[in-house]
GROMACS .gro file of C-alpha atoms in nm:
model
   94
    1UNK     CA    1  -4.554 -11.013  -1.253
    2UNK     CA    2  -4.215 -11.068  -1.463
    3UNK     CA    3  -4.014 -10.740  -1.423
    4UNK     CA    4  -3.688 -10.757  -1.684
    5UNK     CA    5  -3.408 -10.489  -1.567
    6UNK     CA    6  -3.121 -10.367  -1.769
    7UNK     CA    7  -2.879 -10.173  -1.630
    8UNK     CA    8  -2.584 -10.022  -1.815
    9UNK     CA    9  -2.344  -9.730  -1.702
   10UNK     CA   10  -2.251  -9.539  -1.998
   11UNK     CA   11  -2.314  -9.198  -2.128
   12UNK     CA   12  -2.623  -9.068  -2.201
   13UNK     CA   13  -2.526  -8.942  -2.519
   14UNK     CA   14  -2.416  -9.341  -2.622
   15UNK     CA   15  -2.737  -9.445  -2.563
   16UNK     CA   16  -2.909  -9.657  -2.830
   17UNK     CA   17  -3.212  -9.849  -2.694
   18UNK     CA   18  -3.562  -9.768  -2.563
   19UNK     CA   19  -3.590  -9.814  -2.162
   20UNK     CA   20  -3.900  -9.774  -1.946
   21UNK     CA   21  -3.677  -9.571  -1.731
   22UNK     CA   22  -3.334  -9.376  -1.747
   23UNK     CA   23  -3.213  -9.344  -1.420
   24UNK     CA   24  -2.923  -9.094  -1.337
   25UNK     CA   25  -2.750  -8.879  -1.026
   26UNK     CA   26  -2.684  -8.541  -1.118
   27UNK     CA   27  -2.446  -8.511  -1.358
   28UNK     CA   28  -2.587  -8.194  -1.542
   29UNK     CA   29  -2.867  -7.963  -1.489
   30UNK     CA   30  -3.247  -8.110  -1.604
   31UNK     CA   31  -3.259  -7.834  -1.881
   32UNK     CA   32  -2.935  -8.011  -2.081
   33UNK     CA   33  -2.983  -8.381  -1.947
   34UNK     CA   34  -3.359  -8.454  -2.054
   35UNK     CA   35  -3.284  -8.384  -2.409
   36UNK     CA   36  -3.001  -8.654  -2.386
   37UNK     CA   37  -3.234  -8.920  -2.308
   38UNK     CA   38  -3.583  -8.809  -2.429
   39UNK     CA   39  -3.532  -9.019  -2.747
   40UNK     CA   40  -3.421  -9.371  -2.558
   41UNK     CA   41  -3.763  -9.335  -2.341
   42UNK     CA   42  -4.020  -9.617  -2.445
   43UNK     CA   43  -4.340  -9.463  -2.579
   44UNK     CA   44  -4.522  -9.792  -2.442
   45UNK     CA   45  -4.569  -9.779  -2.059
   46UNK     CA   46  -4.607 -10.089  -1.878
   47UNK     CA   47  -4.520  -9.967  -1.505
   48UNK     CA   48  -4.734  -9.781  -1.229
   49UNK     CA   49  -4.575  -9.491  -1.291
   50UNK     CA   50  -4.516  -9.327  -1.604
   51UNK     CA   51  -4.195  -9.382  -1.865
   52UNK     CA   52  -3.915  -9.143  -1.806
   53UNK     CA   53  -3.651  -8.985  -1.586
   54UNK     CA   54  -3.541  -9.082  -1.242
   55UNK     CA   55  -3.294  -8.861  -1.087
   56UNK     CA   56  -3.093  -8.805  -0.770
   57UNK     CA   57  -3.005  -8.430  -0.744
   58UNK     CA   58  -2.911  -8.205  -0.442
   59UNK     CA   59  -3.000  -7.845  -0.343
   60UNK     CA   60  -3.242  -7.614  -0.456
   61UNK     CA   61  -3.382  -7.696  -0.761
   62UNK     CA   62  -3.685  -7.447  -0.768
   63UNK     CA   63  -3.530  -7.290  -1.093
   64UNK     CA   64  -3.430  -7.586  -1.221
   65UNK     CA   65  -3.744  -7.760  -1.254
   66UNK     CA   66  -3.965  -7.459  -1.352
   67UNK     CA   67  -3.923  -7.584  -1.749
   68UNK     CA   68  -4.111  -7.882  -1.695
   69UNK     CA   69  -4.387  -7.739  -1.521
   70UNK     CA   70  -4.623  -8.018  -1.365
   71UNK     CA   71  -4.442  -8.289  -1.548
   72UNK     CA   72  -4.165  -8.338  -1.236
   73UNK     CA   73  -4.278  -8.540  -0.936
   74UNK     CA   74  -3.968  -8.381  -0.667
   75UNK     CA   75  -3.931  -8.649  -0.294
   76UNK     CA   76  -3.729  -8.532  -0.050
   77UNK     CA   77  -3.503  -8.785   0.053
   78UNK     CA   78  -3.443  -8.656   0.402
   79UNK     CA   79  -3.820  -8.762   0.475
   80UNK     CA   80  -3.709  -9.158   0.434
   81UNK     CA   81  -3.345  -9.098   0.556
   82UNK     CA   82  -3.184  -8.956   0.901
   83UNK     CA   83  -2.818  -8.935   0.753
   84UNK     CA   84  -2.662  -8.572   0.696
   85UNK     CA   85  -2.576  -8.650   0.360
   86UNK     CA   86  -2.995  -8.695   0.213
   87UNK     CA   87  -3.051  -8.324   0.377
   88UNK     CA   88  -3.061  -8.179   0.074
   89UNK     CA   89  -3.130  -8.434  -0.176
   90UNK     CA   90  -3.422  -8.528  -0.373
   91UNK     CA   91  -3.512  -8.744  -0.632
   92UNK     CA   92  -3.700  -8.630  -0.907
   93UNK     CA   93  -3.940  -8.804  -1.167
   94UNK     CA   94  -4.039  -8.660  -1.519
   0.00000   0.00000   0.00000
């Protein structure tokens, strides 16, 4: 299977295209990111997963993901990882 990447660091609020995926660390909380990016997600999925967010966040983020309900997939990194520094982090799909 051909997979075609694009990566570009810029700011979500620059972004003009469609991706399969937007992938970010935490640079904001969910609740003001995913409306940055909801419009550049491709409507047409092609992937085993489906279209959207991929994000590396620390700490508790029981409150943080309540708005999106069943639509967040949350992995603790500390399950794949033995350094101190994936203890608390997680990376979440939406």
């Amino acid at each position: 299977m051909l997979c075609r990447c694009q990566v570009d660091q810029i700011r979500a609020e620059e972004l003009k295209e469609k991706y399969d995926f937007v992938v970010s660390r935490a640079v904001k909380r969910l609740p003001e990111f995913v409306p940055w990016v909801r419009k550049n997600i491709s409507k047409k999925n092609f992937n085993a997963m489906p279209n959207g967010v991929i994000y590396l966040k620390g700490g508790d983020l029981t409150e943080e993901i309540k708005p999106f309900g069943r639509n967040v997939f949350v992995q603790d990194l500390e399950e794949h990882f033995e350094e101190e520094f994936f203890e608390t982090k997680k990376v979440l799909h939406l």
